[in-house]
């Protein structure tokens, strides 16, 4: 009976990840250590204010930012409940009171004022983000995008990682 319950729970978790991957268009694959390092370094160009991770997944990048900036407000939006739950537990265990993680679609969320956006999405997600950024009134901010570019905005800088795919990290000045 115990084995069946555990197996059922594992199947439920796997199905949930697959369901939200199909729904959002991307799996909760975390940024690699190299990606995180490059994005953390680039984040220094927006030296103060609130930071938002658009699709925070398991919190890999979110918590790296939270450790680097203990005095800043760090916000994550994540739709997939399992990575969101894991990140909530991590945040509680490590008492990261300056971190908030919303289980919500960032495309329909009202952001608080921020100075830095970070994301690791996919081509269509970048198109949707571009529309949100164009249609809403946002403050002057930096956007750092892992791997995928905004379709209609020219980056101020593109960092190429020293990895197998020479992964690009795009930096955009918004407004
Ligand atoms: C590739 S993961 C990146 C995770 C994390 N940002 C990192 O760099 O380690 C992308 C995440 O974005 C989430 N996501 C995609 N579209 C979203 C949306 N519109 N609202 C909230 N989360 C979204 C997915 O569920 C997935 O967990």
PDB file of C-alpha atoms and ligand atoms in Angstrom:
ATOM      1  CA  UNK A   1       0.000   0.000   0.000  1.00  0.00           C
ATOM      2  CA  UNK A   2       2.830   2.390   0.965  1.00  0.00           C
ATOM      3  CA  UNK A   3       4.680   1.611  -2.300  1.00  0.00           C
ATOM      4  CA  UNK A   4       1.544   2.298  -4.359  1.00  0.00           C
ATOM      5  CA  UNK A   5       0.992   5.634  -2.592  1.00  0.00           C
ATOM      6  CA  UNK A   6       4.625   6.677  -3.217  1.00  0.00           C
ATOM      7  CA  UNK A   7       4.423   5.560  -6.861  1.00  0.00           C
ATOM      8  CA  UNK A   8       1.143   7.435  -7.307  1.00  0.00           C
ATOM      9  CA  UNK A   9       2.679  10.573  -5.803  1.00  0.00           C
ATOM     10  CA  UNK A  10       5.743  10.338  -8.088  1.00  0.00           C
ATOM     11  CA  UNK A  11       3.490   9.867 -11.163  1.00  0.00           C
ATOM     12  CA  UNK A  12       1.362  12.843 -10.085  1.00  0.00           C
ATOM     13  CA  UNK A  13       4.474  15.065  -9.713  1.00  0.00           C
ATOM     14  CA  UNK A  14       5.821  13.995 -13.123  1.00  0.00           C
ATOM     15  CA  UNK A  15       2.449  14.582 -14.805  1.00  0.00           C
ATOM     16  CA  UNK A  16       2.163  17.976 -13.147  1.00  0.00           C
ATOM     17  CA  UNK A  17       5.616  19.026 -14.469  1.00  0.00           C
ATOM     18  CA  UNK A  18       4.684  17.794 -17.971  1.00  0.00           C
ATOM     19  CA  UNK A  19       1.293  19.560 -17.835  1.00  0.00           C
ATOM     20  CA  UNK A  20       2.822  22.921 -16.862  1.00  0.00           C
ATOM     21  CA  UNK A  21       5.636  22.489 -19.405  1.00  0.00           C
ATOM     22  CA  UNK A  22       2.972  22.160 -22.121  1.00  0.00           C
ATOM     23  CA  UNK A  23       0.947  25.012 -20.640  1.00  0.00           C
ATOM     24  CA  UNK A  24       3.785  27.549 -20.222  1.00  0.00           C
ATOM     25  CA  UNK A  25       5.882  26.409 -23.204  1.00  0.00           C
ATOM     26  CA  UNK A  26       9.012  25.627 -21.182  1.00  0.00           C
ATOM     27  CA  UNK A  27      10.157  23.138 -18.545  1.00  0.00           C
ATOM     28  CA  UNK A  28      11.467  24.347 -15.171  1.00  0.00           C
ATOM     29  CA  UNK A  29      15.055  23.678 -16.311  1.00  0.00           C
ATOM     30  CA  UNK A  30      17.348  25.760 -14.084  1.00  0.00           C
ATOM     31  CA  UNK A  31      20.050  28.131 -15.304  1.00  0.00           C
ATOM     32  CA  UNK A  32      23.466  26.454 -15.230  1.00  0.00           C
ATOM     33  CA  UNK A  33      26.211  27.646 -12.861  1.00  0.00           C
ATOM     34  CA  UNK A  34      27.901  29.520 -15.742  1.00  0.00           C
ATOM     35  CA  UNK A  35      24.630  31.160 -16.759  1.00  0.00           C
ATOM     36  CA  UNK A  36      23.940  32.205 -13.154  1.00  0.00           C
ATOM     37  CA  UNK A  37      27.456  33.629 -12.746  1.00  0.00           C
ATOM     38  CA  UNK A  38      27.171  35.694 -15.941  1.00  0.00           C
ATOM     39  CA  UNK A  39      23.689  36.970 -15.035  1.00  0.00           C
ATOM     40  CA  UNK A  40      24.759  37.833 -11.486  1.00  0.00           C
ATOM     41  CA  UNK A  41      27.716  39.795 -12.818  1.00  0.00           C
ATOM     42  CA  UNK A  42      25.504  41.580 -15.369  1.00  0.00           C
ATOM     43  CA  UNK A  43      22.971  42.372 -12.608  1.00  0.00           C
ATOM     44  CA  UNK A  44      25.515  44.796 -11.102  1.00  0.00           C
ATOM     45  CA  UNK A  45      24.540  47.219 -13.879  1.00  0.00           C
ATOM     46  CA  UNK A  46      21.233  47.757 -12.024  1.00  0.00           C
ATOM     47  CA  UNK A  47      22.716  48.509  -8.642  1.00  0.00           C
ATOM     48  CA  UNK A  48      19.604  48.999  -6.510  1.00  0.00           C
ATOM     49  CA  UNK A  49      15.832  48.405  -6.384  1.00  0.00           C
ATOM     50  CA  UNK A  50      13.539  45.428  -6.747  1.00  0.00           C
ATOM     51  CA  UNK A  51      14.542  42.415  -8.888  1.00  0.00           C
ATOM     52  CA  UNK A  52      11.967  40.187 -10.614  1.00  0.00           C
ATOM     53  CA  UNK A  53      12.587  36.699 -12.033  1.00  0.00           C
ATOM     54  CA  UNK A  54       9.993  36.022 -14.751  1.00  0.00           C
ATOM     55  CA  UNK A  55       9.464  32.264 -14.416  1.00  0.00           C
ATOM     56  CA  UNK A  56      11.569  31.488 -11.334  1.00  0.00           C
ATOM     57  CA  UNK A  57      11.340  27.661 -11.603  1.00  0.00           C
ATOM     58  CA  UNK A  58      13.051  25.882  -8.675  1.00  0.00           C
ATOM     59  CA  UNK A  59      14.602  29.200  -7.631  1.00  0.00           C
ATOM     60  CA  UNK A  60      18.154  28.548  -8.829  1.00  0.00           C
ATOM     61  CA  UNK A  61      18.741  32.050 -10.186  1.00  0.00           C
ATOM     62  CA  UNK A  62      16.298  33.669  -7.740  1.00  0.00           C
ATOM     63  CA  UNK A  63      18.193  32.424  -4.674  1.00  0.00           C
ATOM     64  CA  UNK A  64      21.593  33.284  -6.192  1.00  0.00           C
ATOM     65  CA  UNK A  65      20.283  36.838  -6.584  1.00  0.00           C
ATOM     66  CA  UNK A  66      18.838  36.736  -3.053  1.00  0.00           C
ATOM     67  CA  UNK A  67      22.237  35.758  -1.627  1.00  0.00           C
ATOM     68  CA  UNK A  68      24.062  38.426  -3.620  1.00  0.00           C
ATOM     69  CA  UNK A  69      21.576  41.151  -2.680  1.00  0.00           C
ATOM     70  CA  UNK A  70      20.307  40.507   0.883  1.00  0.00           C
ATOM     71  CA  UNK A  71      19.132  44.125   1.176  1.00  0.00           C
ATOM     72  CA  UNK A  72      17.009  44.172  -2.000  1.00  0.00           C
ATOM     73  CA  UNK A  73      13.483  42.902  -2.634  1.00  0.00           C
ATOM     74  CA  UNK A  74      13.639  39.765  -4.831  1.00  0.00           C
ATOM     75  CA  UNK A  75      10.433  38.558  -6.499  1.00  0.00           C
ATOM     76  CA  UNK A  76       9.732  35.417  -8.510  1.00  0.00           C
ATOM     77  CA  UNK A  77       6.693  34.492 -10.584  1.00  0.00           C
ATOM     78  CA  UNK A  78       6.188  30.798 -11.306  1.00  0.00           C
ATOM     79  CA  UNK A  79       3.143  28.971 -12.652  1.00  0.00           C
ATOM     80  CA  UNK A  80       4.187  25.346 -12.168  1.00  0.00           C
ATOM     81  CA  UNK A  81       3.158  24.422  -8.615  1.00  0.00           C
ATOM     82  CA  UNK A  82       5.861  21.809  -7.826  1.00  0.00           C
ATOM     83  CA  UNK A  83       8.900  24.040  -8.510  1.00  0.00           C
ATOM     84  CA  UNK A  84       6.978  26.893  -6.830  1.00  0.00           C
ATOM     85  CA  UNK A  85       6.356  24.725  -3.719  1.00  0.00           C
ATOM     86  CA  UNK A  86      10.007  23.628  -3.601  1.00  0.00           C
ATOM     87  CA  UNK A  87      11.148  27.258  -3.852  1.00  0.00           C
ATOM     88  CA  UNK A  88       8.693  28.317  -1.117  1.00  0.00           C
ATOM     89  CA  UNK A  89      10.052  25.613   1.209  1.00  0.00           C
ATOM     90  CA  UNK A  90      13.654  26.611   0.423  1.00  0.00           C
ATOM     91  CA  UNK A  91      12.843  30.259   1.113  1.00  0.00           C
ATOM     92  CA  UNK A  92      11.232  29.353   4.481  1.00  0.00           C
ATOM     93  CA  UNK A  93      14.022  26.990   5.565  1.00  0.00           C
ATOM     94  CA  UNK A  94      16.736  29.549   4.801  1.00  0.00           C
ATOM     95  CA  UNK A  95      14.614  32.427   6.148  1.00  0.00           C
ATOM     96  CA  UNK A  96      14.984  34.548   3.056  1.00  0.00           C
ATOM     97  CA  UNK A  97      12.499  37.200   4.154  1.00  0.00           C
ATOM     98  CA  UNK A  98      13.377  39.568   1.314  1.00  0.00           C
ATOM     99  CA  UNK A  99      12.206  36.961  -1.276  1.00  0.00           C
ATOM    100  CA  UNK A 100       8.574  36.646  -2.463  1.00  0.00           C
ATOM    101  CA  UNK A 101       7.486  33.942  -4.880  1.00  0.00           C
ATOM    102  CA  UNK A 102       4.072  34.225  -6.471  1.00  0.00           C
ATOM    103  CA  UNK A 103       2.408  31.230  -8.098  1.00  0.00           C
ATOM    104  CA  UNK A 104       1.114  33.322 -10.951  1.00  0.00           C
ATOM    105  CA  UNK A 105       1.403  34.069 -14.646  1.00  0.00           C
ATOM    106  CA  UNK A 106       3.802  37.009 -14.908  1.00  0.00           C
ATOM    107  CA  UNK A 107       2.134  38.029 -18.192  1.00  0.00           C
ATOM    108  CA  UNK A 108      -1.050  38.995 -16.348  1.00  0.00           C
ATOM    109  CA  UNK A 109       0.570  40.149 -13.094  1.00  0.00           C
ATOM    110  CA  UNK A 110       0.836  43.761 -11.943  1.00  0.00           C
ATOM    111  CA  UNK A 111       4.498  44.152 -11.084  1.00  0.00           C
ATOM    112  CA  UNK A 112       5.636  46.383  -8.269  1.00  0.00           C
ATOM    113  CA  UNK A 113       8.188  48.981  -9.320  1.00  0.00           C
ATOM    114  CA  UNK A 114      11.489  47.293 -10.215  1.00  0.00           C
ATOM    115  CA  UNK A 115      14.922  48.077 -11.637  1.00  0.00           C
ATOM    116  CA  UNK A 116      15.919  44.630 -12.910  1.00  0.00           C
ATOM    117  CA  UNK A 117      14.066  41.840 -14.725  1.00  0.00           C
ATOM    118  CA  UNK A 118      15.677  38.449 -15.362  1.00  0.00           C
ATOM    119  CA  UNK A 119      14.306  35.579 -17.421  1.00  0.00           C
ATOM    120  CA  UNK A 120      15.097  32.241 -19.039  1.00  0.00           C
ATOM    121  CA  UNK A 121      12.131  31.627 -21.335  1.00  0.00           C
ATOM    122  CA  UNK A 122      11.689  30.498 -24.960  1.00  0.00           C
ATOM    123  CA  UNK A 123      11.076  32.304 -28.279  1.00  0.00           C
ATOM    124  CA  UNK A 124       7.286  32.635 -28.003  1.00  0.00           C
ATOM    125  CA  UNK A 125       7.575  33.573 -24.331  1.00  0.00           C
ATOM    126  CA  UNK A 126       9.922  36.406 -25.345  1.00  0.00           C
ATOM    127  CA  UNK A 127       7.338  37.620 -27.887  1.00  0.00           C
ATOM    128  CA  UNK A 128       4.652  37.671 -25.194  1.00  0.00           C
ATOM    129  CA  UNK A 129       7.008  39.433 -22.801  1.00  0.00           C
ATOM    130  CA  UNK A 130       7.814  42.016 -25.488  1.00  0.00           C
ATOM    131  CA  UNK A 131       4.079  42.759 -25.882  1.00  0.00           C
ATOM    132  CA  UNK A 132       3.665  43.127 -22.118  1.00  0.00           C
ATOM    133  CA  UNK A 133       6.642  45.452 -21.875  1.00  0.00           C
ATOM    134  CA  UNK A 134       5.385  47.555 -24.810  1.00  0.00           C
ATOM    135  CA  UNK A 135       1.781  47.790 -23.614  1.00  0.00           C
ATOM    136  CA  UNK A 136       2.378  48.462 -19.907  1.00  0.00           C
ATOM    137  CA  UNK A 137       3.852  51.498 -18.201  1.00  0.00           C
ATOM    138  CA  UNK A 138       7.090  50.458 -16.574  1.00  0.00           C
ATOM    139  CA  UNK A 139       9.915  52.280 -14.939  1.00  0.00           C
ATOM    140  CA  UNK A 140      13.418  52.482 -16.361  1.00  0.00           C
ATOM    141  CA  UNK A 141      14.957  49.064 -15.877  1.00  0.00           C
ATOM    142  CA  UNK A 142      17.458  46.503 -17.095  1.00  0.00           C
ATOM    143  CA  UNK A 143      16.296  43.177 -18.569  1.00  0.00           C
ATOM    144  CA  UNK A 144      18.724  40.236 -18.592  1.00  0.00           C
ATOM    145  CA  UNK A 145      17.539  37.350 -20.741  1.00  0.00           C
ATOM    146  CA  UNK A 146      19.193  33.954 -20.745  1.00  0.00           C
ATOM    147  CA  UNK A 147      19.518  32.356 -24.226  1.00  0.00           C
ATOM    148  CA  UNK A 148      16.506  33.991 -25.942  1.00  0.00           C
ATOM    149  CA  UNK A 149      16.263  37.496 -27.386  1.00  0.00           C
ATOM    150  CA  UNK A 150      13.405  39.992 -27.447  1.00  0.00           C
ATOM    151  CA  UNK A 151      12.167  40.038 -31.060  1.00  0.00           C
ATOM    152  CA  UNK A 152      11.818  43.834 -31.419  1.00  0.00           C
ATOM    153  CA  UNK A 153      14.424  45.402 -29.156  1.00  0.00           C
ATOM    154  CA  UNK A 154      18.141  45.671 -29.741  1.00  0.00           C
ATOM    155  CA  UNK A 155      20.240  44.512 -26.786  1.00  0.00           C
ATOM    156  CA  UNK A 156      22.725  46.981 -25.303  1.00  0.00           C
ATOM    157  CA  UNK A 157      25.087  44.057 -24.775  1.00  0.00           C
ATOM    158  CA  UNK A 158      25.288  40.338 -25.612  1.00  0.00           C
ATOM    159  CA  UNK A 159      27.496  38.146 -23.454  1.00  0.00           C
ATOM    160  CA  UNK A 160      28.607  34.823 -24.954  1.00  0.00           C
ATOM    161  CA  UNK A 161      29.217  32.068 -22.419  1.00  0.00           C
ATOM    162  CA  UNK A 162      32.211  29.818 -22.687  1.00  0.00           C
ATOM    163  CA  UNK A 163      30.056  26.672 -22.940  1.00  0.00           C
ATOM    164  CA  UNK A 164      29.151  24.098 -25.605  1.00  0.00           C
ATOM    165  CA  UNK A 165      26.542  26.336 -27.279  1.00  0.00           C
ATOM    166  CA  UNK A 166      28.250  29.677 -26.597  1.00  0.00           C
ATOM    167  CA  UNK A 167      24.953  30.566 -24.942  1.00  0.00           C
ATOM    168  CA  UNK A 168      24.028  34.211 -25.338  1.00  0.00           C
ATOM    169  CA  UNK A 169      22.929  36.361 -22.399  1.00  0.00           C
ATOM    170  CA  UNK A 170      21.117  39.469 -23.656  1.00  0.00           C
ATOM    171  CA  UNK A 171      21.017  42.774 -21.795  1.00  0.00           C
ATOM    172  CA  UNK A 172      18.307  45.321 -22.605  1.00  0.00           C
ATOM    173  CA  UNK A 173      17.777  48.820 -21.300  1.00  0.00           C
ATOM    174  CA  UNK A 174      14.002  49.284 -20.947  1.00  0.00           C
ATOM    175  CA  UNK A 175      12.712  52.866 -21.377  1.00  0.00           C
TER     176      UNK A 175
HETATM  177  C1  LIG B   1      13.771  27.539 -17.973  1.00  0.00           C
HETATM  178  S1  LIG B   1      12.907  27.798 -16.438  1.00  0.00           S
HETATM  179  C2  LIG B   1      13.951  29.051 -15.710  1.00  0.00           C
HETATM  180  C3  LIG B   1      13.986  28.967 -14.191  1.00  0.00           C
HETATM  181  C4  LIG B   1      14.810  30.060 -13.498  1.00  0.00           C
HETATM  182  N1  LIG B   1      14.452  31.391 -13.950  1.00  0.00           N
HETATM  183  C5  LIG B   1      16.286  29.840 -13.714  1.00  0.00           C
HETATM  184  O1  LIG B   1      16.876  30.591 -14.505  1.00  0.00           O
HETATM  185  O2  LIG B   1      16.870  28.934 -13.070  1.00  0.00           O
HETATM  186  C6  LIG B   1      11.496  28.743 -16.999  1.00  0.00           C
HETATM  187  C7  LIG B   1      10.335  28.761 -16.003  1.00  0.00           C
HETATM  188  O3  LIG B   1       9.421  29.780 -16.407  1.00  0.00           O
HETATM  189  C8  LIG B   1       8.114  29.372 -16.030  1.00  0.00           C
HETATM  190  N2  LIG B   1       7.184  30.162 -16.816  1.00  0.00           N
HETATM  191  C9  LIG B   1       7.098  30.229 -18.183  1.00  0.00           C
HETATM  192  N3  LIG B   1       6.145  31.105 -18.548  1.00  0.00           N
HETATM  193  C10 LIG B   1       5.622  31.611 -17.394  1.00  0.00           C
HETATM  194  C11 LIG B   1       4.599  32.563 -17.114  1.00  0.00           C
HETATM  195  N4  LIG B   1       3.948  33.188 -18.108  1.00  0.00           N
HETATM  196  N5  LIG B   1       4.336  32.878 -15.819  1.00  0.00           N
HETATM  197  C12 LIG B   1       5.016  32.259 -14.810  1.00  0.00           C
HETATM  198  N6  LIG B   1       5.982  31.330 -15.011  1.00  0.00           N
HETATM  199  C13 LIG B   1       6.286  31.017 -16.284  1.00  0.00           C
HETATM  200  C14 LIG B   1       8.106  27.869 -16.340  1.00  0.00           C
HETATM  201  O4  LIG B   1       7.105  27.205 -15.592  1.00  0.00           O
HETATM  202  C15 LIG B   1       9.532  27.475 -15.931  1.00  0.00           C
HETATM  203  O5  LIG B   1       9.562  26.992 -14.611  1.00  0.00           O
END
